[in-house]
Tab-separated table of C-alpha atoms in Angstrom:
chain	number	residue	atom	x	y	z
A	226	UNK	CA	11.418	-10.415	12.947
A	227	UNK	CA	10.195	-12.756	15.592
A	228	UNK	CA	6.390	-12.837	15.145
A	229	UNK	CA	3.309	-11.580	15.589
A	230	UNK	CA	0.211	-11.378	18.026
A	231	UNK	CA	-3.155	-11.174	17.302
A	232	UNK	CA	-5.149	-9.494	19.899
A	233	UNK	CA	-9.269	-8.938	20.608
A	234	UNK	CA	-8.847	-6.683	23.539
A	235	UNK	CA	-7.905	-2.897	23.602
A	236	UNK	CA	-4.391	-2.479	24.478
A	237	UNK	CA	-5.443	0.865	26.373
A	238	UNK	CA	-8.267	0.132	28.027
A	239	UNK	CA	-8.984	-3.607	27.544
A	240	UNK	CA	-12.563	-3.377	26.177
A	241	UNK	CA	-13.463	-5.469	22.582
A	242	UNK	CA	-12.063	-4.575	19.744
A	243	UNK	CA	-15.087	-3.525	16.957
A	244	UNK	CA	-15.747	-2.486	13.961
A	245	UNK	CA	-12.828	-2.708	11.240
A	246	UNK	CA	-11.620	0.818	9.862
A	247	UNK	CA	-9.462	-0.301	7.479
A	248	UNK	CA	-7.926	-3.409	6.427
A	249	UNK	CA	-5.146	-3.331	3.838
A	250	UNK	CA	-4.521	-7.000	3.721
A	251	UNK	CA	-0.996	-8.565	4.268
A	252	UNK	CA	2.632	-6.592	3.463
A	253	UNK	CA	5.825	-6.963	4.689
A	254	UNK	CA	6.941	-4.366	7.740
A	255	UNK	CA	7.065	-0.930	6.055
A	256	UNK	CA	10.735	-0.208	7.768
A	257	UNK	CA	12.295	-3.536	7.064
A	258	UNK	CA	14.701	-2.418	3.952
A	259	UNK	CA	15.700	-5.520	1.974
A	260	UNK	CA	19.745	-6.212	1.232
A	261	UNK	CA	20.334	-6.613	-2.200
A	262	UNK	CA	21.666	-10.345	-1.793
A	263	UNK	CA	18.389	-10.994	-0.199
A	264	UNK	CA	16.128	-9.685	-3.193
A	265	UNK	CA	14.812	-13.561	-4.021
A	266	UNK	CA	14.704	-14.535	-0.085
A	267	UNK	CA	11.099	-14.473	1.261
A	268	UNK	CA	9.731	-11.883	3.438
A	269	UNK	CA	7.971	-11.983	6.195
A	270	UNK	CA	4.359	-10.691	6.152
A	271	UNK	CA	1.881	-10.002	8.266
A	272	UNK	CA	-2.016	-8.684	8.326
A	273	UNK	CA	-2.209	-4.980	8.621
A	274	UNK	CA	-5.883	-4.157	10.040
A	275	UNK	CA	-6.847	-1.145	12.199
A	276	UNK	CA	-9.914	-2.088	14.458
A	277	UNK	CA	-12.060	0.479	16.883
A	278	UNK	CA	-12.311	0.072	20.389
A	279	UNK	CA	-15.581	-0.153	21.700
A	280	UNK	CA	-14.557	1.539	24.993
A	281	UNK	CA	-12.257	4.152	24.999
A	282	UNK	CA	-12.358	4.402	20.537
A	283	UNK	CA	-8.800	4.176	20.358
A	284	UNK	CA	-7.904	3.091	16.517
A	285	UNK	CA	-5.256	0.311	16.732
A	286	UNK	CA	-4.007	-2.753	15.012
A	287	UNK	CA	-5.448	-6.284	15.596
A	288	UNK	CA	-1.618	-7.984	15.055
A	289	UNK	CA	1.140	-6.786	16.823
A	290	UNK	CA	4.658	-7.191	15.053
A	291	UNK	CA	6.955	-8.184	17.674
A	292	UNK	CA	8.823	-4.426	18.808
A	293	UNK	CA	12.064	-5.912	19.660
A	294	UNK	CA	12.313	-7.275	15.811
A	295	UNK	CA	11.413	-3.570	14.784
A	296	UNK	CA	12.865	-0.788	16.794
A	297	UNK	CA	16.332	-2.966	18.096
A	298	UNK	CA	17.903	-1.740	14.385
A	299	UNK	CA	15.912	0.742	12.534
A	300	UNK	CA	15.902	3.045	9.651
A	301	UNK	CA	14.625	6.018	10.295
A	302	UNK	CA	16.545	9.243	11.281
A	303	UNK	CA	14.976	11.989	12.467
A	304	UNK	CA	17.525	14.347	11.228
A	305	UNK	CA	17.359	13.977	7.776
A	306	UNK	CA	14.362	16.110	7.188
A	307	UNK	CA	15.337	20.029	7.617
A	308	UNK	CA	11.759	21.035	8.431
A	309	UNK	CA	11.585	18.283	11.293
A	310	UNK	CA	14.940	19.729	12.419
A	311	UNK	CA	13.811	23.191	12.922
A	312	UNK	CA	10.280	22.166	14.100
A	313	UNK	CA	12.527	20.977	17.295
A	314	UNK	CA	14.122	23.704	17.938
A	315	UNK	CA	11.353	25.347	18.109
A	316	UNK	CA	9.817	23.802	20.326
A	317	UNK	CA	12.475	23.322	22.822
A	318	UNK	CA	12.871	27.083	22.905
A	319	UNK	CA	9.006	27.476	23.669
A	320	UNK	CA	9.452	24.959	26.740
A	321	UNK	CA	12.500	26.520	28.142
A	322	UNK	CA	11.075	29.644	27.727
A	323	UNK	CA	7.301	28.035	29.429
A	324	UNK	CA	8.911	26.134	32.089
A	325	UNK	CA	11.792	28.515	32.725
A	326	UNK	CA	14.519	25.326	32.151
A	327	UNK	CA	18.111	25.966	32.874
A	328	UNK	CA	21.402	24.367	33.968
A	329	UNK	CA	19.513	22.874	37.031
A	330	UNK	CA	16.716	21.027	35.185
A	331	UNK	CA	16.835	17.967	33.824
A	332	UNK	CA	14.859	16.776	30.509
A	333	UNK	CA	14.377	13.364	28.990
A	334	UNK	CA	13.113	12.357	25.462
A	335	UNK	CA	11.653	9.193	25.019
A	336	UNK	CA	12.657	7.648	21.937
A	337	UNK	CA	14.696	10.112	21.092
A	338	UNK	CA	16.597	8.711	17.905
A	339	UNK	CA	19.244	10.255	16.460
A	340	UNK	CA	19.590	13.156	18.969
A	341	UNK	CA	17.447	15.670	16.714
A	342	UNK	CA	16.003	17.169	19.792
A	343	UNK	CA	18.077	17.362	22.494
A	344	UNK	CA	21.144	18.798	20.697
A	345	UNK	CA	19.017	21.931	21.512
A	346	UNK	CA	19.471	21.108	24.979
A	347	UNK	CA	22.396	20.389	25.560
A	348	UNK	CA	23.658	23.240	23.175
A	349	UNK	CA	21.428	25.381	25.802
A	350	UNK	CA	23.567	23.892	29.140
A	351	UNK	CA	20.415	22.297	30.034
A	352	UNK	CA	21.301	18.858	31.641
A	353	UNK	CA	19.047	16.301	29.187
A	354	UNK	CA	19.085	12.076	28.048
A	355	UNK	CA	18.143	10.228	25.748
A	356	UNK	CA	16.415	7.138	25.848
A	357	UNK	CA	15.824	5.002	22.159
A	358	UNK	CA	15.786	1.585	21.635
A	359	UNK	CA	17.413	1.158	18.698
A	360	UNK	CA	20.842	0.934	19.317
A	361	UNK	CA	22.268	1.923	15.875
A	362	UNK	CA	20.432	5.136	16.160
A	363	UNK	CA	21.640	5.976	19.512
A	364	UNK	CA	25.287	5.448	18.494
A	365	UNK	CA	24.914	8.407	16.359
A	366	UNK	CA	23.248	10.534	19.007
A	367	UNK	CA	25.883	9.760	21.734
A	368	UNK	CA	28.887	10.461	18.844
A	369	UNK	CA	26.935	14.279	18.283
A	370	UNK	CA	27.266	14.668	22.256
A	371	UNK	CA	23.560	14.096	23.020
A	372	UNK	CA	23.451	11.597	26.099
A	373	UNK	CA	21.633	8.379	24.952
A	374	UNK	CA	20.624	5.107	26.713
A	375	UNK	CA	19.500	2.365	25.284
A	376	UNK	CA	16.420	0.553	26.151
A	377	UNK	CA	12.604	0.262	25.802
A	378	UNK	CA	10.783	2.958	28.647
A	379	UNK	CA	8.446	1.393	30.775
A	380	UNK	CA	7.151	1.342	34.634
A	381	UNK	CA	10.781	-0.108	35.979
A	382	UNK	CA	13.177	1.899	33.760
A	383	UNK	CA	10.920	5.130	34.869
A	384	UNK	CA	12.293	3.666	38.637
A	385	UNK	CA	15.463	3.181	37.598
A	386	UNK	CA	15.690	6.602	35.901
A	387	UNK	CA	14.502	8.298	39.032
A	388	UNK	CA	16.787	6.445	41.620
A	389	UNK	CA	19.519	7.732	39.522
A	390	UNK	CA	18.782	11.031	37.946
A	391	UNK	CA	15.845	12.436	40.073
A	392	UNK	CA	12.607	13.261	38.481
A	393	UNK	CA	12.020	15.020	35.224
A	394	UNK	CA	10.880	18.724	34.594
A	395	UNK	CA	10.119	17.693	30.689
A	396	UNK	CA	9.568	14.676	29.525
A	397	UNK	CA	8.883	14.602	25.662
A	398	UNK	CA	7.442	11.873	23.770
A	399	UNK	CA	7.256	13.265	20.082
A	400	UNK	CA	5.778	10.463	17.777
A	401	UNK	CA	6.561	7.380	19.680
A	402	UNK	CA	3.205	6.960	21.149
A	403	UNK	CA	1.717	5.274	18.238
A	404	UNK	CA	4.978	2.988	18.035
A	405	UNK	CA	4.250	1.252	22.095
A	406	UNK	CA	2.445	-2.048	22.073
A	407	UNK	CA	1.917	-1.327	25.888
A	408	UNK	CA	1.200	1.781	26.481
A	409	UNK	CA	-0.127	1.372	29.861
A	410	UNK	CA	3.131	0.355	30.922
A	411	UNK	CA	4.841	3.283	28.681
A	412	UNK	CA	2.266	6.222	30.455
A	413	UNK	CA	3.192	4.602	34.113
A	414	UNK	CA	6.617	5.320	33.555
A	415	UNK	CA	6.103	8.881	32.428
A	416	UNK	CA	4.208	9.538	35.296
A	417	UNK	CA	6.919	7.940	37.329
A	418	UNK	CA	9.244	9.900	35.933
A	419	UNK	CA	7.315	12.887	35.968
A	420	UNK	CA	6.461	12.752	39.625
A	421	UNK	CA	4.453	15.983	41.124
A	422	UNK	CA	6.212	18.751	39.211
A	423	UNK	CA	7.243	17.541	35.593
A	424	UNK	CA	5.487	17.914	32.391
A	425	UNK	CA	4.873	15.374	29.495
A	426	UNK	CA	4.745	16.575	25.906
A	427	UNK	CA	2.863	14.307	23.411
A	428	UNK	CA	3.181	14.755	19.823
A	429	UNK	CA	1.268	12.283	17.513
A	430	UNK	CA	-0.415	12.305	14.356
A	431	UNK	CA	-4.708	13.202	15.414
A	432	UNK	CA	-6.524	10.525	14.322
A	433	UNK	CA	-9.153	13.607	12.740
A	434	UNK	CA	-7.032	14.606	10.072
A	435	UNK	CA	-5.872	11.041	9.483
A	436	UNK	CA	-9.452	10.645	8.378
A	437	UNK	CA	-10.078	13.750	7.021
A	438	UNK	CA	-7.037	13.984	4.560
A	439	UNK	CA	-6.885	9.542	4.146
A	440	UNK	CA	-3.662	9.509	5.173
A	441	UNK	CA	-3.996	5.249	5.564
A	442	UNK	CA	-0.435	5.713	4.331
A	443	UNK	CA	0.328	6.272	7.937
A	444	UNK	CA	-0.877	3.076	9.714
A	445	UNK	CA	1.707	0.448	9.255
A	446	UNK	CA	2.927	-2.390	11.443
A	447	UNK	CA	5.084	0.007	13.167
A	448	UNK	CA	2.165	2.090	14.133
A	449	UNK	CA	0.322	-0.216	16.856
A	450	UNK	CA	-2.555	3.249	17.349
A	451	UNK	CA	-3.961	6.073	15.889
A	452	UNK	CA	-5.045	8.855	18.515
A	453	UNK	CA	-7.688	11.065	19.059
A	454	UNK	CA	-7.518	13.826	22.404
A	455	UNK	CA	-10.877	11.506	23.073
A	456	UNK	CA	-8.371	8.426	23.840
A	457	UNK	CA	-5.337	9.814	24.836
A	458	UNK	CA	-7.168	11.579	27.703
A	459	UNK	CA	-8.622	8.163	29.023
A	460	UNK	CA	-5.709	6.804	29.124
A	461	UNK	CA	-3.362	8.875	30.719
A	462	UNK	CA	-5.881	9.425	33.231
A	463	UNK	CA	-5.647	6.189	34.262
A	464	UNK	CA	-2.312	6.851	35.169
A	465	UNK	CA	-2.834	10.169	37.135
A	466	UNK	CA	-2.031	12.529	34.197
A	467	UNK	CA	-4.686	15.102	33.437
A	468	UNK	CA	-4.615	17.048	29.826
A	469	UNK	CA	-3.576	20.561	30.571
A	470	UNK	CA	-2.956	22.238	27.182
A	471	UNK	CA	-3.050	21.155	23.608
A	472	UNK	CA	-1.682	22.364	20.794
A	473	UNK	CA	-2.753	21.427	17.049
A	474	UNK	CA	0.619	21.558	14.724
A	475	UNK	CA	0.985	21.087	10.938
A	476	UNK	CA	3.576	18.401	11.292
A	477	UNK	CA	2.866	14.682	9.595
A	478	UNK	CA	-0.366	15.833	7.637
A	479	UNK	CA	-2.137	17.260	11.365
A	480	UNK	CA	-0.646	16.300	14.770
A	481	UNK	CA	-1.613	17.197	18.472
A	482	UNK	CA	0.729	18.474	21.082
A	483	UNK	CA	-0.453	17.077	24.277
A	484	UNK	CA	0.123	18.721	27.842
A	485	UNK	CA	0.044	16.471	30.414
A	486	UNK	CA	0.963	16.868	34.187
A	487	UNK	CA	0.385	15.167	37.471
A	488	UNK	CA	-3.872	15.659	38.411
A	489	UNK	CA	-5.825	17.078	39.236
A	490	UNK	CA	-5.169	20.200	37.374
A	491	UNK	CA	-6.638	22.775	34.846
A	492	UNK	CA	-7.558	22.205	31.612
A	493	UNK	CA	-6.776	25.112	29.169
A	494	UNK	CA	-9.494	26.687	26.746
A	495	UNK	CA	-7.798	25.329	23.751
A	496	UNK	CA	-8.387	21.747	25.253
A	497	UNK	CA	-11.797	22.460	26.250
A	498	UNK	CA	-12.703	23.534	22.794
A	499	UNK	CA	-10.636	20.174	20.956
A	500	UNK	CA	-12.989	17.896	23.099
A	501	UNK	CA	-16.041	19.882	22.075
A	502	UNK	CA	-14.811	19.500	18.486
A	503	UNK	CA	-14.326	15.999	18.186
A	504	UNK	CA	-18.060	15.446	20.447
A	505	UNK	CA	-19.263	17.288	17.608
A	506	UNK	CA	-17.414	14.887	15.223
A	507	UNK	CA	-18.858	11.720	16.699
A	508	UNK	CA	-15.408	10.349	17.574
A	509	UNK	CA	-17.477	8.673	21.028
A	510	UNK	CA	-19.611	7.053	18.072
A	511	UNK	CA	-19.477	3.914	15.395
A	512	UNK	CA	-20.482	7.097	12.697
A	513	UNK	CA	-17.289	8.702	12.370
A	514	UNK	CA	-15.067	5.854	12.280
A	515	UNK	CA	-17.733	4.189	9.208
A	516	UNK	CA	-16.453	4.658	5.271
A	517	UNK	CA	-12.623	5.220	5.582
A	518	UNK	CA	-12.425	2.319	3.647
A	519	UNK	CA	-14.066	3.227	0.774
A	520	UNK	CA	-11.976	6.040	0.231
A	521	UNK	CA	-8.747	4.316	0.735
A	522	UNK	CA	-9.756	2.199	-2.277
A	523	UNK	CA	-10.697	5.540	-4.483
A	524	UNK	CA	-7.013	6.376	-3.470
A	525	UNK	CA	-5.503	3.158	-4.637
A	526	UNK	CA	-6.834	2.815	-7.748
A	527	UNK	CA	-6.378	6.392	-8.614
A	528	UNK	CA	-2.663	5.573	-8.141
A	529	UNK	CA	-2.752	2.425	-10.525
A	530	UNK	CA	-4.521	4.978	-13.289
A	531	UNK	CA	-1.632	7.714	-12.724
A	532	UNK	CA	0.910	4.937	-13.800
A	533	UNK	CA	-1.503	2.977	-16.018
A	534	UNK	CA	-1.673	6.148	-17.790
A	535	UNK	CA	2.389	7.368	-17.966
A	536	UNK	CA	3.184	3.586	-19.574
A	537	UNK	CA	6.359	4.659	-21.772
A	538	UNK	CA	7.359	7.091	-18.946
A	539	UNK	CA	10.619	6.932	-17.088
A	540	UNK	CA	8.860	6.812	-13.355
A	541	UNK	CA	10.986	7.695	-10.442
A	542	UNK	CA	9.743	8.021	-6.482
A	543	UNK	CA	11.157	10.142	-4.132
A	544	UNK	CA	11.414	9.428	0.013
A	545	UNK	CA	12.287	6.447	0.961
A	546	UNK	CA	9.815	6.270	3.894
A	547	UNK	CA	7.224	3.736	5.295
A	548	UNK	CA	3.675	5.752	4.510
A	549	UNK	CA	5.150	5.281	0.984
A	550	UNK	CA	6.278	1.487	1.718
A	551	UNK	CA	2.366	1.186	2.576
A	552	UNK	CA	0.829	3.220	0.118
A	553	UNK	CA	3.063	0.644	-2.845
A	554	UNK	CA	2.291	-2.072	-0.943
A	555	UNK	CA	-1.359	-1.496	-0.909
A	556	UNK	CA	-1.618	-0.589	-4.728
A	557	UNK	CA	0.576	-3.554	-4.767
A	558	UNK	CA	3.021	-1.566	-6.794
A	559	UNK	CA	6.496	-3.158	-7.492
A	560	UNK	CA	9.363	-2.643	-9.486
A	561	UNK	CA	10.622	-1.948	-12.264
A	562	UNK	CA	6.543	0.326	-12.760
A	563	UNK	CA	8.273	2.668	-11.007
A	564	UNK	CA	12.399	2.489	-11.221
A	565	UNK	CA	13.993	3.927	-8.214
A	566	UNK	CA	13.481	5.389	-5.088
A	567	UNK	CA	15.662	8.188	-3.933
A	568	UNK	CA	16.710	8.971	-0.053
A	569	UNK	CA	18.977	10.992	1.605
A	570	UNK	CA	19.510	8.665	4.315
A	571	UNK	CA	22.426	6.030	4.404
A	572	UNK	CA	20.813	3.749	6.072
A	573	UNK	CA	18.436	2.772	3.360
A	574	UNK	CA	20.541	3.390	0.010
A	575	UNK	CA	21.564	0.712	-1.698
A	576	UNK	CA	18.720	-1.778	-0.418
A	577	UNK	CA	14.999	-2.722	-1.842
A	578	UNK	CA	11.639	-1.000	-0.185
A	579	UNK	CA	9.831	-4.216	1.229
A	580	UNK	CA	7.249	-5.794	-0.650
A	581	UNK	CA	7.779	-3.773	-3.501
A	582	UNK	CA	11.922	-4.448	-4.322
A	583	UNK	CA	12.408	-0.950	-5.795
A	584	UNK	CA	16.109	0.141	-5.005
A	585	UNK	CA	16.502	2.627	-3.000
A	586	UNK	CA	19.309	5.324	-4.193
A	587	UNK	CA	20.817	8.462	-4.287
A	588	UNK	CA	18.949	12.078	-4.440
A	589	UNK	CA	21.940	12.519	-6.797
A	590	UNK	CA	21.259	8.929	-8.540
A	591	UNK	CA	17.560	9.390	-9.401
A	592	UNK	CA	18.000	12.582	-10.830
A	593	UNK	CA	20.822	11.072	-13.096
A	594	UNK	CA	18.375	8.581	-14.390
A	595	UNK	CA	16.629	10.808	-17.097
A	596	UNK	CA	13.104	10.281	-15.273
A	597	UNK	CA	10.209	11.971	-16.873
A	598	UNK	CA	8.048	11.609	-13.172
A	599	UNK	CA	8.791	11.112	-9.916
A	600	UNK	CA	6.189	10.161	-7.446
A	601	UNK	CA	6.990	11.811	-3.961
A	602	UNK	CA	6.236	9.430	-1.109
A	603	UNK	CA	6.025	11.826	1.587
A	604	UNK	CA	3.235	14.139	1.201
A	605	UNK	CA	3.531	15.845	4.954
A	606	UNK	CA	7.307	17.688	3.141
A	607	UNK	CA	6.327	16.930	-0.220
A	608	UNK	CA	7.134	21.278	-0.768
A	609	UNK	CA	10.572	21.229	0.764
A	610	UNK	CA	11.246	17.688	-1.383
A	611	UNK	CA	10.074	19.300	-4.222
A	612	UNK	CA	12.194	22.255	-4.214
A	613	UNK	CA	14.799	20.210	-4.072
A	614	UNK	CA	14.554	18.750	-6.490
A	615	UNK	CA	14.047	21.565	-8.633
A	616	UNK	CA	17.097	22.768	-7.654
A	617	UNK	CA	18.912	20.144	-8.584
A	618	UNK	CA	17.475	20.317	-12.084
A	619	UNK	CA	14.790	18.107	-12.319
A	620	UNK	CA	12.126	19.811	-14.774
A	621	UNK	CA	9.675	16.737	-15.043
A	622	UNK	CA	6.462	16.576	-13.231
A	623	UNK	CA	6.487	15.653	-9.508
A	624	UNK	CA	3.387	14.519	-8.269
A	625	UNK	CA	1.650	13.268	-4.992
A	626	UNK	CA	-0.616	10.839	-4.126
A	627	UNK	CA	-2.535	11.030	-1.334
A	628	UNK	CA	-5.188	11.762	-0.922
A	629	UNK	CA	-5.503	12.415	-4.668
A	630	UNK	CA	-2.935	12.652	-7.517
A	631	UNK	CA	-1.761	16.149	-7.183
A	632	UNK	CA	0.736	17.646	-9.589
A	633	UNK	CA	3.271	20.333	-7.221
A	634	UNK	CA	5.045	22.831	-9.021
């Protein structure tokens, strides 16, 4: 990790940054798995603060982690969740089927990790790359036969993409948006690439049901913003994309499918009625943003009661994944309170969570370890987690956290 950057000034729209929404003090980066012979080295941590704009309201952090330190190697894989797996197909169907895409189009996902995606494509005929920074995941995508280039998107790989390949007729950007320190530069080059006849598909967590369900498990260092339809429409704007069509989707406790195309052109009802809704919210106001912190606290120490009050209980967590990483980190939660961690990716067994140093194992492991709990970390799939682990015997009680302790069957 090579540092961080405190900033004042949007990184959207350049006006002062406000009021705080919520600051959860100073952790380690929530994907930065720890090597066993490293347990006793120090770790590098840094403030993790979310800050209004006073222009355009965009949510965002007030230190940037450098992206290079955090995306060049990472640990997430898109693949290992079934539900996120058939979520994509799904939608690439929908778009081939909407934008009538066949063996003379030409799609590119942005950040596109492990291939999840665009295996759809390509198992289609439908000419498609890949574009993700971290090389390690784009190793695997290349070896499953997706296409995948390495490099961070911006204005002058958009160029480069279009002197080589032509323009795009999709362009999908599925949860990366929150994950761009510049984003004006990472809008130009979808419009580049875009040109007069693509679209650009969106997907990111709305900021509404962020605050409506306090899911501050979500912001980490990773995630430089949290957006609304109310910010995302200023800024691609300022680019020459106008919102065409959204589309609100269960996916990471309440996302937004964006629409986006070259303006001007029409706005559908169902975007119409989402900027009416969050007018009516007071997401253009100081009001709505006012209190998240409050609740995040009632969260936290609801946590420290659950285990406060299971002392003499074998205590086990389940998902390996950074809202968990900040949700420990915030309760300030370490080993051995809770004993293991379990995970189905590779990538992350056999090392330490940051901050907290619980080892990370096994589904198989943890459920060898006689627990009488286990805490799962990711909420948004805590059902298809928790049949799983029902089927693999586990009779104990599995609860969730956020944004209350909730027992699941």
């Amino acid at each position: 990790m090579n540092g961080a950057t405190r900033i004042t000034a949007c990184r959207a729209c350049g006006a002062r940054l406000g009021a705080v929404f919520c600051d959860l003090g100073t952790m380690a980066v929530a994907n930065s798995y720890v090597p066993p012979d490293r347990a006793d080295a120090p770790e590098p941590v840094f403030p993790l603060r979310a800050m209004v704009c006073e222009g355009c309201r965009l949510v965002q952090l007030d230190t940037i982690v450098d992206a290079v330190g955090i995306f060049s190697d990472y640990a997430y894989f898109s693949s290992a969740s079934s539900s996120w797996l058939d979520h994509a197909a799904r939608f690439c169907a929908g778009m081939t089927q909407r934008l009538s895409l066949g063996a003379g189009s030409f799609v590119v996902e942005v950040a596109s990790n492990d291939g999840y995606l665009l295996r759809n494509f390509v198992a289609a005929g439908i000419p498609c790359l890949g574009v993700e920074p971290a090389a390690n995941v784009a190793a695997m995508a290349n070896e499953a036969g997706v296409p995948t280039e390495v490099f961070f998107f911006g204005a002058d790989s958009a160029r480069d993409l279009v002197a080589r390949r032509g323009h795009a007729d999709l362009i999908v950007a599925n949860n990366v948006l929150a994950h761009v320190p510049d984003v004006n530069d990472f809008v130009a080059g979808m419009a580049i690439l875009a040109g007069s006849r693509g679209m650009v598909s969106i997907e990111c967590p709305h900021l509404v049901t962020l605050v409506d369900g306090v899911q501050f498990d979500t912001i980490y260092h990773e995630h430089y913003a949290y957006w609304s339809l109310l910010s995302m429409e200023a800024l691609l704007a300022r680019h020459g994309l106008a919102v065409v069509d959204v589309e609100r989707l269960p996916t990471h406790g309440g996302s937004l499918r964006v629409m986006a195309r070259q303006a001007p052109a029409e706005s559908s009802d169902a975007v119409v009625a989402l900027r009416a809704e969050e007018a009516a919210r007071g997401l253009h106001t100081d009001v709505f943003y006012q209190g998240f912190e409050a609740r995040v606290r009632a969260v936290l120490d609801g946590l420290r009661a659950w285990l406060a009050a299971g002392e003499g209980r074998r205590i086990g967590a389940y998902g390996a994944a950074a809202k968990g990483n900040t949700l420990l980190n915030a309760a300030g939660v370490k080993a051995p309170a809770i004993l293991a961690v379990a995970d189905r990716s590779t990538a992350k067994q056999g090392r330490l969570l940051p901050g907290s140093h619980i080892p990370v194992v096994t589904p198989e492991a943890l459920l060898a370890m006689g627990l009488d709990d286990i805490l799962v970390l990711p909420w948004n799939i805590a059902p298809e987690i928790a049949a799983a682990l029902r089927r693999g015997g586990f009779a104990g009680r599995l609860v969730t956290a956020v944004p209350r302790i909730t027992e699941l069957p």
